[in-house]
Tab-separated table of C-alpha atoms and ligand atoms in Angstrom:
chain	number	residue	atom	x	y	z
K	1	UNK	CA	0.000	0.000	0.000
K	2	UNK	CA	1.378	3.424	-0.941
K	3	UNK	CA	0.300	6.779	0.452
K	4	UNK	CA	0.246	10.006	-1.532
K	5	UNK	CA	-0.829	13.665	-1.046
K	6	UNK	CA	-4.096	15.615	-1.026
K	7	UNK	CA	-7.647	14.436	-0.312
K	8	UNK	CA	-8.504	11.371	1.723
K	9	UNK	CA	-9.501	8.982	-1.013
K	10	UNK	CA	-8.379	5.489	-1.782
K	11	UNK	CA	-7.868	3.892	-5.169
K	12	UNK	CA	-7.744	0.100	-5.288
K	13	UNK	CA	-6.131	-1.436	-8.355
K	14	UNK	CA	-7.644	-4.881	-8.777
K	15	UNK	CA	-5.445	-7.397	-10.587
K	16	UNK	CA	-8.022	-9.648	-12.253
K	17	UNK	CA	-5.946	-12.459	-13.727
K	18	UNK	CA	-4.817	-15.284	-11.464
K	19	UNK	CA	-3.119	-17.846	-13.718
K	20	UNK	CA	0.580	-18.790	-13.336
K	21	UNK	CA	2.673	-16.730	-15.751
K	22	UNK	CA	0.095	-13.945	-15.966
K	23	UNK	CA	1.098	-10.412	-16.883
K	24	UNK	CA	-1.565	-8.669	-14.793
K	25	UNK	CA	0.770	-7.694	-11.915
K	26	UNK	CA	3.228	-6.006	-14.310
K	27	UNK	CA	0.425	-3.946	-15.825
K	28	UNK	CA	-0.895	-3.202	-12.335
K	29	UNK	CA	2.475	-1.976	-11.045
K	30	UNK	CA	2.677	0.496	-13.905
K	31	UNK	CA	-0.838	1.793	-13.112
K	32	UNK	CA	0.133	2.026	-9.439
K	33	UNK	CA	3.152	4.180	-10.348
K	34	UNK	CA	1.014	6.289	-12.703
K	35	UNK	CA	-1.539	6.817	-9.927
K	36	UNK	CA	1.218	7.895	-7.533
K	37	UNK	CA	2.578	10.357	-10.080
K	38	UNK	CA	-0.923	11.666	-10.764
K	39	UNK	CA	-1.504	12.372	-7.073
K	40	UNK	CA	-5.306	12.478	-7.201
K	41	UNK	CA	-5.685	9.799	-4.509
K	42	UNK	CA	-4.245	9.934	-1.019
K	43	UNK	CA	-3.844	6.169	-0.983
K	44	UNK	CA	-3.270	3.602	-3.705
K	45	UNK	CA	-3.348	-0.147	-3.108
K	46	UNK	CA	-2.888	-3.068	-5.448
K	47	UNK	CA	-5.295	-5.889	-4.690
K	48	UNK	CA	-4.395	-9.170	-6.364
K	49	UNK	CA	-7.276	-11.613	-6.895
K	50	UNK	CA	-4.748	-14.453	-6.867
K	51	UNK	CA	-3.941	-13.525	-3.258
K	52	UNK	CA	-7.569	-12.822	-2.325
K	53	UNK	CA	-8.082	-16.433	-3.436
K	54	UNK	CA	-11.882	-16.611	-3.362
K	55	UNK	CA	-13.509	-19.981	-4.069
K	56	UNK	CA	-16.345	-20.037	-6.578
K	57	UNK	CA	-19.235	-18.124	-5.003
K	58	UNK	CA	-20.344	-20.165	-1.989
K	59	UNK	CA	-22.456	-17.757	0.074
K	60	UNK	CA	-26.045	-18.916	0.674
K	61	UNK	CA	-27.622	-15.436	0.840
K	62	UNK	CA	-27.875	-12.657	-1.724
K	63	UNK	CA	-24.911	-10.316	-1.171
K	64	UNK	CA	-27.192	-7.257	-0.832
K	65	UNK	CA	-28.196	-8.645	2.604
K	66	UNK	CA	-24.596	-8.592	3.792
K	67	UNK	CA	-25.153	-11.834	5.711
K	68	UNK	CA	-21.816	-13.331	4.938
K	69	UNK	CA	-21.074	-16.747	6.359
K	70	UNK	CA	-17.417	-17.162	5.358
K	71	UNK	CA	-14.280	-15.374	6.515
K	72	UNK	CA	-13.023	-15.080	2.934
K	73	UNK	CA	-16.163	-13.077	2.085
K	74	UNK	CA	-15.866	-10.867	5.169
K	75	UNK	CA	-12.216	-10.114	4.336
K	76	UNK	CA	-13.114	-9.330	0.710
K	77	UNK	CA	-16.038	-7.164	1.844
K	78	UNK	CA	-13.782	-5.116	4.138
K	79	UNK	CA	-11.180	-4.650	1.417
K	80	UNK	CA	-13.650	-3.446	-1.208
K	81	UNK	CA	-15.546	-1.276	1.297
K	82	UNK	CA	-12.307	0.619	2.061
K	83	UNK	CA	-12.019	1.849	-1.533
K	84	UNK	CA	-13.406	5.068	-3.007
K	85	UNK	CA	-12.519	4.139	-6.586
K	86	UNK	CA	-11.186	1.187	-8.540
K	87	UNK	CA	-9.038	0.415	-11.531
K	88	UNK	CA	-9.690	-3.053	-12.923
K	89	UNK	CA	-6.563	-4.413	-14.596
K	90	UNK	CA	-8.162	-7.054	-16.762
K	91	UNK	CA	-7.179	-9.447	-19.541
K	92	UNK	CA	-9.379	-10.521	-22.423
K	93	UNK	CA	-10.129	-14.254	-22.458
K	94	UNK	CA	-12.186	-15.576	-25.375
K	95	UNK	CA	-13.593	-12.152	-26.244
K	96	UNK	CA	-14.776	-11.564	-22.702
K	97	UNK	CA	-13.423	-10.759	-19.251
K	98	UNK	CA	-12.087	-13.448	-16.986
K	99	UNK	CA	-14.242	-15.582	-14.720
K	100	UNK	CA	-12.271	-14.812	-11.546
K	101	UNK	CA	-13.144	-11.140	-11.862
K	102	UNK	CA	-16.855	-11.896	-12.326
K	103	UNK	CA	-16.759	-14.199	-9.303
K	104	UNK	CA	-15.072	-11.523	-7.173
K	105	UNK	CA	-17.661	-8.931	-8.230
K	106	UNK	CA	-20.613	-11.249	-7.560
K	107	UNK	CA	-19.538	-11.930	-3.968
K	108	UNK	CA	-20.469	-8.405	-2.834
K	109	UNK	CA	-23.103	-5.749	-3.427
K	110	UNK	CA	-23.237	-2.489	-1.431
K	111	UNK	CA	-19.448	-2.403	-1.144
K	112	UNK	CA	-19.224	-1.493	-4.849
K	113	UNK	CA	-21.994	1.087	-4.887
K	114	UNK	CA	-21.460	4.689	-6.046
K	115	UNK	CA	-17.796	4.120	-6.782
K	116	UNK	CA	-16.177	4.783	-10.134
K	117	UNK	CA	-14.124	2.191	-11.972
K	118	UNK	CA	-11.480	2.698	-14.617
K	119	UNK	CA	-10.867	-0.176	-17.019
K	120	UNK	CA	-7.293	-1.093	-17.890
K	121	UNK	CA	-7.628	-3.882	-20.424
K	122	UNK	CA	-5.044	-5.804	-22.373
K	123	UNK	CA	-4.818	-8.658	-24.824
K	124	UNK	CA	-4.029	-9.090	-28.505
K	125	UNK	CA	-5.095	-6.954	-31.437
K	126	UNK	CA	-8.315	-5.764	-29.731
K	127	UNK	CA	-6.424	-4.596	-26.609
K	128	UNK	CA	-9.008	-6.206	-24.326
K	129	UNK	CA	-11.686	-3.767	-25.453
K	130	UNK	CA	-14.290	-6.513	-25.920
K	131	UNK	CA	-13.776	-7.533	-22.297
K	132	UNK	CA	-13.972	-3.891	-21.199
K	133	UNK	CA	-17.245	-3.317	-23.033
K	134	UNK	CA	-18.701	-6.527	-21.631
K	135	UNK	CA	-18.044	-5.663	-17.994
K	136	UNK	CA	-19.863	-2.315	-18.171
K	137	UNK	CA	-23.322	-3.909	-18.041
K	138	UNK	CA	-22.283	-5.832	-14.924
K	139	UNK	CA	-20.713	-2.982	-12.950
K	140	UNK	CA	-23.572	-0.581	-13.668
K	141	UNK	CA	-25.969	-3.158	-12.192
K	142	UNK	CA	-24.067	-2.642	-8.942
K	143	UNK	CA	-24.355	1.152	-9.325
K	144	UNK	CA	-20.695	1.558	-10.106
K	145	UNK	CA	-19.759	4.201	-12.644
K	146	UNK	CA	-17.353	3.026	-15.347
K	147	UNK	CA	-15.489	6.094	-16.563
K	148	UNK	CA	-15.220	6.582	-20.309
K	149	UNK	CA	-11.472	7.215	-20.188
K	150	UNK	CA	-9.748	3.842	-20.308
K	151	UNK	CA	-6.384	2.262	-20.943
K	152	UNK	CA	-6.424	-0.336	-23.736
K	153	UNK	CA	-3.144	-2.173	-24.301
K	154	UNK	CA	-2.764	-4.095	-27.598
K	155	UNK	CA	-0.313	-7.020	-27.756
K	156	UNK	CA	0.674	-6.399	-24.163
K	157	UNK	CA	3.850	-8.519	-24.320
K	158	UNK	CA	5.520	-5.952	-26.612
K	159	UNK	CA	5.658	-3.551	-23.632
K	160	UNK	CA	7.171	-6.027	-21.180
K	161	UNK	CA	10.891	-6.308	-20.514
K	162	UNK	CA	12.582	-9.548	-19.438
K	163	UNK	CA	12.709	-8.363	-15.830
K	164	UNK	CA	8.920	-8.058	-15.928
K	165	UNK	CA	8.690	-4.269	-15.952
K	166	UNK	CA	6.263	-2.601	-18.321
K	167	UNK	CA	7.415	0.340	-20.416
K	168	UNK	CA	4.355	2.235	-21.664
K	169	UNK	CA	4.254	4.147	-24.923
K	170	UNK	CA	3.094	7.751	-25.083
K	171	UNK	CA	-0.526	6.854	-25.899
K	172	UNK	CA	-0.717	4.568	-22.882
K	173	UNK	CA	0.700	7.237	-20.581
K	174	UNK	CA	-1.751	9.822	-21.875
K	175	UNK	CA	-4.646	7.381	-21.503
K	176	UNK	CA	-3.659	6.440	-17.947
K	177	UNK	CA	-3.438	10.072	-16.913
K	178	UNK	CA	-6.842	10.860	-18.416
K	179	UNK	CA	-8.427	7.830	-16.757
K	180	UNK	CA	-6.951	8.682	-13.342
K	181	UNK	CA	-8.076	12.283	-13.672
K	182	UNK	CA	-11.643	11.240	-14.476
K	183	UNK	CA	-11.633	8.636	-11.710
K	184	UNK	CA	-10.605	11.259	-9.159
K	185	UNK	CA	-13.241	13.741	-10.401
K	186	UNK	CA	-16.005	11.135	-10.444
K	187	UNK	CA	-15.012	9.750	-7.057
K	188	UNK	CA	-15.332	13.207	-5.596
K	189	UNK	CA	-18.698	13.854	-7.298
K	190	UNK	CA	-20.142	10.540	-6.051
K	191	UNK	CA	-18.991	11.045	-2.456
K	192	UNK	CA	-22.332	12.488	-1.223
K	193	UNK	CA	-24.144	9.415	-2.538
K	194	UNK	CA	-21.731	7.112	-0.707
K	195	UNK	CA	-22.327	9.053	2.489
K	196	UNK	CA	-26.081	8.335	2.534
W	201	FMN	C1	-7.840	-18.575	-21.924
W	201	FMN	C2	-7.284	-17.437	-22.737
W	201	FMN	C3	-8.073	-16.841	-23.676
W	201	FMN	C4	-7.614	-15.747	-24.398
W	201	FMN	N1	-8.439	-15.114	-25.265
W	201	FMN	C5	-8.051	-13.946	-25.830
W	201	FMN	C6	-8.974	-13.166	-26.585
W	201	FMN	O1	-10.109	-13.512	-26.779
W	201	FMN	N2	-8.533	-11.991	-27.083
W	201	FMN	C7	-7.255	-11.536	-26.880
W	201	FMN	O2	-6.915	-10.459	-27.347
W	201	FMN	N3	-6.361	-12.258	-26.176
W	201	FMN	C8	-6.734	-13.441	-25.640
W	201	FMN	N4	-5.849	-14.167	-24.888
W	201	FMN	C9	-4.498	-13.675	-24.757
W	201	FMN	C10	-4.404	-12.883	-23.480
W	201	FMN	O3	-4.997	-11.621	-23.606
W	201	FMN	C11	-2.955	-12.739	-23.045
W	201	FMN	O4	-2.441	-14.064	-22.904
W	201	FMN	C12	-2.825	-12.008	-21.744
W	201	FMN	O5	-1.476	-12.027	-21.367
W	201	FMN	C13	-3.661	-12.677	-20.671
W	201	FMN	O6	-3.585	-11.980	-19.450
W	201	FMN	P1	-2.822	-12.598	-18.185
W	201	FMN	O7	-1.415	-12.926	-18.687
W	201	FMN	O8	-2.805	-11.529	-17.157
W	201	FMN	O9	-3.576	-13.831	-17.795
W	201	FMN	C14	-6.287	-15.284	-24.188
W	201	FMN	C15	-5.491	-15.925	-23.233
W	201	FMN	C16	-5.983	-16.967	-22.509
W	201	FMN	C17	-5.108	-17.601	-21.461
């Protein structure tokens, strides 16, 4: 967890992919650095779904009731509730977004509400944009606000060095800055709704 200047607001960067050999954490670390440089959030945390390690949804009650029966759900609920905004760092699998991310979303309800989400997608030629479009109908059901400004990374491996660091091109840097700016603005605008 890293702490930065200004207002008290927390951005959680959710690493969606969980498979061995995944590139999600490299993409996430770059977004974390970009968020630190941007300075619009007082706190930035990377949350790795591989570490959160949720089983397939196994709660008996609808999440809107908040009657969680498992510690893994209570821990996940606390983590998501702490956030004011999210960036989903998400791969495209078979023209859609990955199942682990859907599972993690479905576990909770109110914890997501009135919070903006920026979509950082990656993949092959389509840069994960099919996955990014697909997730919008799901997050809006939970009253999240997906911001228009997004980061779409085509052929992600071309930006990765052997040591695993990601070197963004100019378009990616510009897109990340615009997304973070809009996330910070939207987070601030939605704050009164989160307070009620
Ligand atoms: C099961 C699977 C399905 C994939 N389907 C697509 C796809 O539909 N479109 C695409 O652009 N890339 C696809 N890819 C390539 C991934 O975008 C690429 O491997 C990326 O690195 C996956 O993210 P990850 O490494 O964080 O898991 C697929 C990869 C996997 C493993």
